[in-house]
């Protein structure tokens, strides 16, 4: 009989945190799961640590890549193809969670068959497990206190009110989702390097609802090897953000006015629109100068 949950651990150069990650999974109060570990050609001591778990009965697959994929979302795709569970949890290799994490989120999904996604409160911590913040400031532009309480919502409403603006599910490790809802998403997110998770949640929520719980915690690690947006990465991030907003527009989830507003706010105006704007300003200035001369 297949496990209820498949846990995918995409691993890359997180040797310092692997034991904490894996032990936080093995100590879950809910135990009906399999573990799929995918190491993306790590260059640190990750292999030595992962080998300690290769005979563990919960580890169904331990795969070492021979060439770095260049994208964690390609690793997600590999894991999806191996997963046997009804639900999937992507447990990033440098994060960890409370012992009741799976119990709480699986119960939310079991009680609401129309929900495709369940996630929990995330606390950002440093490399020594010291809390940094709980994302309150990240959510400030939305409803005050919304993420301080449990909630349920229709997926499309969640997108239209929150996820359209930015990724309000900031860490994949905080999420458990239905495997049956992922089939159409795999190829599309594999082409992303930074924002594939944001698009992934949007696509999942187009077909079902969302559950949020503060009854358990996910700990999102921020450290020296955390992926940051460099100057080149910023350009890539902008391109991916733009593609996501165009996707939402094409799907009629946001209208053109909202799309243009998002582009303006994030300085993503297309060149032809920018040239039209300059032409408008030029004509406006010239007409006003002419009017002043007439007076």
mmCIF file of C-alpha atoms in Angstrom:
data_model
loop_
_atom_site.group_PDB
_atom_site.id
_atom_site.type_symbol
_atom_site.label_atom_id
_atom_site.label_comp_id
_atom_site.label_asym_id
_atom_site.label_seq_id
_atom_site.Cartn_x
_atom_site.Cartn_y
_atom_site.Cartn_z
ATOM 1 C CA UNK A 1 0.000 0.000 0.000
ATOM 2 C CA UNK A 2 1.494 3.383 -0.995
ATOM 3 C CA UNK A 3 2.264 5.985 1.688
ATOM 4 C CA UNK A 4 -0.123 8.872 2.199
ATOM 5 C CA UNK A 5 2.653 11.481 1.861
ATOM 6 C CA UNK A 6 5.738 11.653 -0.354
ATOM 7 C CA UNK A 7 8.442 13.934 1.047
ATOM 8 C CA UNK A 8 10.891 15.303 -1.522
ATOM 9 C CA UNK A 9 14.185 16.700 -0.229
ATOM 10 C CA UNK A 10 16.042 18.626 -2.981
ATOM 11 C CA UNK A 11 19.588 18.864 -1.639
ATOM 12 C CA UNK A 12 22.436 21.112 -2.737
ATOM 13 C CA UNK A 13 25.421 22.150 -0.601
ATOM 14 C CA UNK A 14 23.525 22.230 2.700
ATOM 15 C CA UNK A 15 25.703 19.775 4.600
ATOM 16 C CA UNK A 16 25.616 21.940 7.737
ATOM 17 C CA UNK A 17 21.822 21.667 7.970
ATOM 18 C CA UNK A 18 21.000 18.239 6.537
ATOM 19 C CA UNK A 19 20.865 16.349 9.823
ATOM 20 C CA UNK A 20 18.492 18.894 11.354
ATOM 21 C CA UNK A 21 16.296 18.753 8.234
ATOM 22 C CA UNK A 22 16.103 14.964 8.030
ATOM 23 C CA UNK A 23 15.714 14.419 11.765
ATOM 24 C CA UNK A 24 12.823 16.902 11.877
ATOM 25 C CA UNK A 25 11.116 14.707 9.268
ATOM 26 C CA UNK A 26 11.841 11.376 10.922
ATOM 27 C CA UNK A 27 10.495 12.707 14.253
ATOM 28 C CA UNK A 28 7.101 13.663 12.835
ATOM 29 C CA UNK A 29 4.130 12.496 14.909
ATOM 30 C CA UNK A 30 2.487 11.501 11.605
ATOM 31 C CA UNK A 31 4.485 8.616 10.120
ATOM 32 C CA UNK A 32 2.685 7.478 6.947
ATOM 33 C CA UNK A 33 5.275 8.808 4.500
ATOM 34 C CA UNK A 34 8.167 8.016 2.176
ATOM 35 C CA UNK A 35 11.292 10.146 1.705
ATOM 36 C CA UNK A 36 12.820 10.937 -1.692
ATOM 37 C CA UNK A 37 16.248 12.597 -1.467
ATOM 38 C CA UNK A 38 17.651 14.197 -4.618
ATOM 39 C CA UNK A 39 21.153 15.619 -4.323
ATOM 40 C CA UNK A 40 21.954 18.039 -7.151
ATOM 41 C CA UNK A 41 25.678 17.301 -7.415
ATOM 42 C CA UNK A 42 26.687 18.920 -4.104
ATOM 43 C CA UNK A 43 30.346 19.892 -3.718
ATOM 44 C CA UNK A 44 30.418 19.934 0.099
ATOM 45 C CA UNK A 45 30.081 17.042 2.582
ATOM 46 C CA UNK A 46 26.404 16.452 1.800
ATOM 47 C CA UNK A 47 26.971 12.966 0.394
ATOM 48 C CA UNK A 48 28.676 11.706 3.536
ATOM 49 C CA UNK A 49 25.745 12.894 5.648
ATOM 50 C CA UNK A 50 23.054 11.618 3.280
ATOM 51 C CA UNK A 51 24.709 8.183 3.151
ATOM 52 C CA UNK A 52 23.996 7.849 6.875
ATOM 53 C CA UNK A 53 20.281 7.653 6.001
ATOM 54 C CA UNK A 54 20.359 5.479 2.887
ATOM 55 C CA UNK A 55 19.308 2.347 4.799
ATOM 56 C CA UNK A 56 16.559 4.075 6.766
ATOM 57 C CA UNK A 57 13.231 2.356 6.101
ATOM 58 C CA UNK A 58 11.558 5.694 5.346
ATOM 59 C CA UNK A 59 14.039 6.581 2.573
ATOM 60 C CA UNK A 60 12.575 5.179 -0.620
ATOM 61 C CA UNK A 61 14.998 6.932 -2.988
ATOM 62 C CA UNK A 62 18.437 8.507 -2.490
ATOM 63 C CA UNK A 63 19.716 9.788 -5.828
ATOM 64 C CA UNK A 64 22.967 11.629 -6.473
ATOM 65 C CA UNK A 65 23.037 13.742 -9.632
ATOM 66 C CA UNK A 66 26.106 13.570 -11.857
ATOM 67 C CA UNK A 67 25.555 17.081 -13.233
ATOM 68 C CA UNK A 68 24.017 20.091 -11.487
ATOM 69 C CA UNK A 69 20.566 20.822 -12.934
ATOM 70 C CA UNK A 70 20.815 24.590 -12.405
ATOM 71 C CA UNK A 71 17.272 24.762 -11.054
ATOM 72 C CA UNK A 72 15.634 23.428 -7.908
ATOM 73 C CA UNK A 73 12.377 23.204 -9.878
ATOM 74 C CA UNK A 74 13.910 20.554 -12.143
ATOM 75 C CA UNK A 75 14.615 18.592 -8.974
ATOM 76 C CA UNK A 76 10.991 19.054 -7.936
ATOM 77 C CA UNK A 77 9.927 17.550 -11.254
ATOM 78 C CA UNK A 78 12.136 14.490 -10.733
ATOM 79 C CA UNK A 79 10.656 14.014 -7.297
ATOM 80 C CA UNK A 80 7.086 14.315 -8.564
ATOM 81 C CA UNK A 81 7.709 11.490 -11.021
ATOM 82 C CA UNK A 82 8.962 9.220 -8.228
ATOM 83 C CA UNK A 83 6.318 10.117 -5.626
ATOM 84 C CA UNK A 84 3.688 7.514 -4.745
ATOM 85 C CA UNK A 85 1.808 9.473 -2.084
ATOM 86 C CA UNK A 86 -1.574 11.166 -2.274
ATOM 87 C CA UNK A 87 0.096 14.290 -0.893
ATOM 88 C CA UNK A 88 3.524 15.835 -1.518
ATOM 89 C CA UNK A 89 5.726 17.880 0.781
ATOM 90 C CA UNK A 90 8.846 19.558 -0.637
ATOM 91 C CA UNK A 91 11.116 19.777 2.399
ATOM 92 C CA UNK A 92 13.981 22.068 1.439
ATOM 93 C CA UNK A 93 17.280 20.719 2.726
ATOM 94 C CA UNK A 94 18.233 23.687 4.934
ATOM 95 C CA UNK A 95 14.841 24.199 6.623
ATOM 96 C CA UNK A 96 13.106 22.322 9.460
ATOM 97 C CA UNK A 97 9.711 22.159 11.164
ATOM 98 C CA UNK A 98 7.699 21.308 14.283
ATOM 99 C CA UNK A 99 7.060 17.603 15.016
ATOM 100 C CA UNK A 100 3.316 17.999 14.362
ATOM 101 C CA UNK A 101 3.784 19.668 10.951
ATOM 102 C CA UNK A 102 2.505 16.785 8.816
ATOM 103 C CA UNK A 103 -0.256 15.832 11.233
ATOM 104 C CA UNK A 104 -1.754 19.322 11.207
ATOM 105 C CA UNK A 105 -1.560 19.950 7.453
ATOM 106 C CA UNK A 106 -2.634 16.475 6.346
ATOM 107 C CA UNK A 107 -5.666 16.721 8.622
ATOM 108 C CA UNK A 108 -6.617 20.046 7.009
ATOM 109 C CA UNK A 109 -6.434 18.486 3.536
ATOM 110 C CA UNK A 110 -8.315 15.345 4.573
ATOM 111 C CA UNK A 111 -11.139 17.416 6.077
ATOM 112 C CA UNK A 112 -11.432 19.609 2.971
ATOM 113 C CA UNK A 113 -11.315 17.457 -0.208
ATOM 114 C CA UNK A 114 -11.680 20.561 -2.389
ATOM 115 C CA UNK A 115 -8.418 22.063 -1.084
ATOM 116 C CA UNK A 116 -5.280 21.488 -3.147
ATOM 117 C CA UNK A 117 -2.843 23.328 -0.852
ATOM 118 C CA UNK A 118 -2.309 23.475 2.916
ATOM 119 C CA UNK A 119 0.437 25.555 4.499
ATOM 120 C CA UNK A 120 1.460 26.927 7.871
ATOM 121 C CA UNK A 121 3.078 29.886 9.580
ATOM 122 C CA UNK A 122 6.731 30.367 8.627
ATOM 123 C CA UNK A 123 9.451 31.773 10.879
ATOM 124 C CA UNK A 124 12.714 32.854 9.307
ATOM 125 C CA UNK A 125 15.796 31.746 11.287
ATOM 126 C CA UNK A 126 19.534 32.178 10.919
ATOM 127 C CA UNK A 127 22.191 29.479 10.641
ATOM 128 C CA UNK A 128 22.115 29.045 14.446
ATOM 129 C CA UNK A 129 18.316 28.617 14.631
ATOM 130 C CA UNK A 130 17.822 32.115 16.043
ATOM 131 C CA UNK A 131 14.530 33.711 14.888
ATOM 132 C CA UNK A 132 14.843 36.615 12.441
ATOM 133 C CA UNK A 133 11.217 37.423 11.625
ATOM 134 C CA UNK A 134 7.812 35.862 10.997
ATOM 135 C CA UNK A 135 7.013 37.598 7.681
ATOM 136 C CA UNK A 136 4.613 40.114 9.305
ATOM 137 C CA UNK A 137 6.290 42.995 7.445
ATOM 138 C CA UNK A 138 6.157 41.016 4.194
ATOM 139 C CA UNK A 139 2.366 40.866 4.511
ATOM 140 C CA UNK A 140 1.903 44.487 5.663
ATOM 141 C CA UNK A 141 0.399 45.685 2.385
ATOM 142 C CA UNK A 142 -2.453 43.203 2.820
ATOM 143 C CA UNK A 143 -4.941 42.705 5.681
ATOM 144 C CA UNK A 144 -3.427 43.315 9.103
ATOM 145 C CA UNK A 145 -3.233 40.102 11.126
ATOM 146 C CA UNK A 146 -4.609 37.802 8.415
ATOM 147 C CA UNK A 147 -1.737 35.338 8.747
ATOM 148 C CA UNK A 148 -1.978 35.308 12.554
ATOM 149 C CA UNK A 149 -5.056 33.068 12.412
ATOM 150 C CA UNK A 150 -6.175 29.895 10.647
ATOM 151 C CA UNK A 151 -8.149 30.414 7.457
ATOM 152 C CA UNK A 152 -9.666 28.606 4.462
ATOM 153 C CA UNK A 153 -10.266 30.206 1.080
ATOM 154 C CA UNK A 154 -11.223 29.438 -2.501
ATOM 155 C CA UNK A 155 -8.120 29.207 -4.665
ATOM 156 C CA UNK A 156 -9.131 31.804 -7.243
ATOM 157 C CA UNK A 157 -10.059 34.271 -4.500
ATOM 158 C CA UNK A 158 -6.674 33.722 -2.837
ATOM 159 C CA UNK A 159 -4.945 34.504 -6.128
ATOM 160 C CA UNK A 160 -7.059 37.562 -6.957
ATOM 161 C CA UNK A 161 -6.698 39.108 -3.516
ATOM 162 C CA UNK A 162 -3.141 38.135 -2.535
ATOM 163 C CA UNK A 163 -1.027 35.856 -4.743
ATOM 164 C CA UNK A 164 -1.475 38.024 -7.834
ATOM 165 C CA UNK A 165 0.696 40.714 -6.222
ATOM 166 C CA UNK A 166 3.543 38.594 -4.883
ATOM 167 C CA UNK A 167 4.279 35.145 -3.530
ATOM 168 C CA UNK A 168 2.359 35.065 -0.242
ATOM 169 C CA UNK A 169 3.532 31.478 0.311
ATOM 170 C CA UNK A 170 7.182 32.477 0.748
ATOM 171 C CA UNK A 171 8.708 29.071 1.514
ATOM 172 C CA UNK A 172 7.939 25.725 -0.150
ATOM 173 C CA UNK A 173 8.869 23.818 3.013
ATOM 174 C CA UNK A 174 5.704 25.173 4.643
ATOM 175 C CA UNK A 175 3.368 23.476 2.154
ATOM 176 C CA UNK A 176 1.688 20.100 1.663
ATOM 177 C CA UNK A 177 -0.331 19.693 -1.546
ATOM 178 C CA UNK A 178 -2.318 17.119 -3.512
ATOM 179 C CA UNK A 179 -0.292 15.170 -6.055
ATOM 180 C CA UNK A 180 -3.233 14.855 -8.457
ATOM 181 C CA UNK A 181 -3.257 18.621 -8.988
ATOM 182 C CA UNK A 182 0.333 18.972 -10.281
ATOM 183 C CA UNK A 183 0.288 17.251 -13.665
ATOM 184 C CA UNK A 184 -0.089 20.349 -15.851
ATOM 185 C CA UNK A 185 2.459 22.376 -13.900
ATOM 186 C CA UNK A 186 5.621 20.294 -14.089
ATOM 187 C CA UNK A 187 6.964 21.390 -17.484
ATOM 188 C CA UNK A 188 6.179 25.066 -16.933
ATOM 189 C CA UNK A 189 7.936 25.461 -13.577
ATOM 190 C CA UNK A 190 11.011 23.549 -14.781
ATOM 191 C CA UNK A 191 11.863 26.538 -16.959
ATOM 192 C CA UNK A 192 12.049 28.866 -13.945
ATOM 193 C CA UNK A 193 15.016 29.427 -11.631
ATOM 194 C CA UNK A 194 13.724 31.857 -8.984
ATOM 195 C CA UNK A 195 9.935 32.212 -9.095
ATOM 196 C CA UNK A 196 8.760 28.767 -10.147
ATOM 197 C CA UNK A 197 7.227 28.149 -6.718
ATOM 198 C CA UNK A 198 5.051 31.278 -7.027
ATOM 199 C CA UNK A 199 3.702 30.133 -10.405
ATOM 200 C CA UNK A 200 3.293 26.615 -9.013
ATOM 201 C CA UNK A 201 1.028 27.735 -6.142
ATOM 202 C CA UNK A 202 -1.030 29.838 -8.543
ATOM 203 C CA UNK A 203 -1.563 26.907 -10.886
ATOM 204 C CA UNK A 204 -2.502 24.569 -8.036
ATOM 205 C CA UNK A 205 -5.004 27.068 -6.641
ATOM 206 C CA UNK A 206 -6.710 27.469 -10.000
ATOM 207 C CA UNK A 207 -8.142 23.987 -9.413
ATOM 208 C CA UNK A 208 -8.885 24.024 -5.676
ATOM 209 C CA UNK A 209 -8.883 25.762 -2.329
ATOM 210 C CA UNK A 210 -6.271 26.657 0.264
ATOM 211 C CA UNK A 211 -5.919 25.892 3.987
ATOM 212 C CA UNK A 212 -3.670 27.841 6.371
ATOM 213 C CA UNK A 213 -2.754 26.875 9.933
ATOM 214 C CA UNK A 214 -0.893 28.566 12.767
ATOM 215 C CA UNK A 215 -1.115 25.331 14.776
ATOM 216 C CA UNK A 216 2.329 24.280 13.562
ATOM 217 C CA UNK A 217 5.465 26.086 12.378
ATOM 218 C CA UNK A 218 7.908 25.873 9.498
ATOM 219 C CA UNK A 219 11.408 27.320 9.982
ATOM 220 C CA UNK A 220 12.886 28.929 6.872
ATOM 221 C CA UNK A 221 16.659 29.118 7.067
ATOM 222 C CA UNK A 222 18.490 32.278 5.966
ATOM 223 C CA UNK A 223 22.274 31.909 5.815
ATOM 224 C CA UNK A 224 25.404 32.588 3.767
ATOM 225 C CA UNK A 225 24.433 30.044 1.083
ATOM 226 C CA UNK A 226 20.822 31.132 0.761
ATOM 227 C CA UNK A 227 19.987 31.915 -2.861
ATOM 228 C CA UNK A 228 19.986 35.691 -3.220
ATOM 229 C CA UNK A 229 19.078 37.850 -6.179
ATOM 230 C CA UNK A 230 22.326 39.261 -7.546
ATOM 231 C CA UNK A 231 22.486 41.986 -10.195
ATOM 232 C CA UNK A 232 22.095 39.355 -12.940
ATOM 233 C CA UNK A 233 19.548 37.466 -10.843
ATOM 234 C CA UNK A 234 17.496 40.625 -10.414
ATOM 235 C CA UNK A 235 16.997 40.819 -14.167
ATOM 236 C CA UNK A 236 16.017 37.149 -14.268
ATOM 237 C CA UNK A 237 13.656 37.662 -11.335
ATOM 238 C CA UNK A 238 11.998 40.585 -13.119
ATOM 239 C CA UNK A 239 11.551 38.511 -16.272
ATOM 240 C CA UNK A 240 9.959 35.661 -14.331
ATOM 241 C CA UNK A 241 7.720 38.041 -12.373
ATOM 242 C CA UNK A 242 6.570 39.612 -15.620
ATOM 243 C CA UNK A 243 5.815 36.184 -17.121
ATOM 244 C CA UNK A 244 3.697 35.266 -14.106
ATOM 245 C CA UNK A 245 1.656 38.463 -14.369
ATOM 246 C CA UNK A 246 1.172 37.862 -18.094
ATOM 247 C CA UNK A 247 0.018 34.325 -17.284
ATOM 248 C CA UNK A 248 -2.546 35.713 -14.813
ATOM 249 C CA UNK A 249 -3.720 38.234 -17.399
ATOM 250 C CA UNK A 250 -4.039 35.613 -20.144
ATOM 251 C CA UNK A 251 -6.051 33.422 -17.759
ATOM 252 C CA UNK A 252 -8.391 36.393 -17.066
ATOM 253 C CA UNK A 253 -7.559 36.244 -13.350
ATOM 254 C CA UNK A 254 -6.363 39.850 -13.386
ATOM 255 C CA UNK A 255 -7.509 42.550 -15.818
ATOM 256 C CA UNK A 256 -5.374 44.752 -18.046
ATOM 257 C CA UNK A 257 -5.596 47.729 -15.692
ATOM 258 C CA UNK A 258 -4.154 45.636 -12.852
ATOM 259 C CA UNK A 259 -1.462 44.236 -15.151
ATOM 260 C CA UNK A 260 -0.353 47.707 -16.270
ATOM 261 C CA UNK A 261 -0.365 48.902 -12.661
ATOM 262 C CA UNK A 262 1.886 46.018 -11.598
ATOM 263 C CA UNK A 263 4.289 46.704 -14.474
ATOM 264 C CA UNK A 264 4.471 50.388 -13.563
ATOM 265 C CA UNK A 265 4.964 49.691 -9.876
ATOM 266 C CA UNK A 266 7.875 47.340 -10.545
ATOM 267 C CA UNK A 267 9.398 49.285 -13.446
ATOM 268 C CA UNK A 268 8.548 46.556 -15.940
ATOM 269 C CA UNK A 269 6.977 48.811 -18.579
ATOM 270 C CA UNK A 270 7.430 47.305 -22.025
ATOM 271 C CA UNK A 271 9.605 49.395 -24.357
ATOM 272 C CA UNK A 272 6.814 50.212 -26.798
ATOM 273 C CA UNK A 273 4.614 51.414 -23.925
ATOM 274 C CA UNK A 274 7.531 53.431 -22.555
ATOM 275 C CA UNK A 275 8.118 55.135 -25.890
ATOM 276 C CA UNK A 276 4.404 55.921 -26.137
ATOM 277 C CA UNK A 277 4.552 57.443 -22.661
ATOM 278 C CA UNK A 278 7.519 59.654 -23.608
ATOM 279 C CA UNK A 279 5.752 60.718 -26.798
ATOM 280 C CA UNK A 280 2.637 61.640 -24.801
ATOM 281 C CA UNK A 281 4.709 63.692 -22.336
ATOM 282 C CA UNK A 282 6.558 65.424 -25.212
ATOM 283 C CA UNK A 283 3.316 66.340 -27.000
ATOM 284 C CA UNK A 284 1.744 67.489 -23.748
ATOM 285 C CA UNK A 285 4.699 69.774 -22.927
ATOM 286 C CA UNK A 286 4.843 71.174 -26.454
ATOM 287 C CA UNK A 287 1.116 71.918 -26.544
ATOM 288 C CA UNK A 288 1.308 73.727 -23.204
ATOM 289 C CA UNK A 289 4.308 75.797 -24.319
ATOM 290 C CA UNK A 290 2.388 76.778 -27.452
ATOM 291 C CA UNK A 291 -0.651 77.727 -25.390
ATOM 292 C CA UNK A 292 1.499 79.912 -23.120
ATOM 293 C CA UNK A 293 2.955 81.722 -26.143
ATOM 294 C CA UNK A 294 -0.522 82.461 -27.447
ATOM 295 C CA UNK A 295 -1.363 84.148 -24.159
#
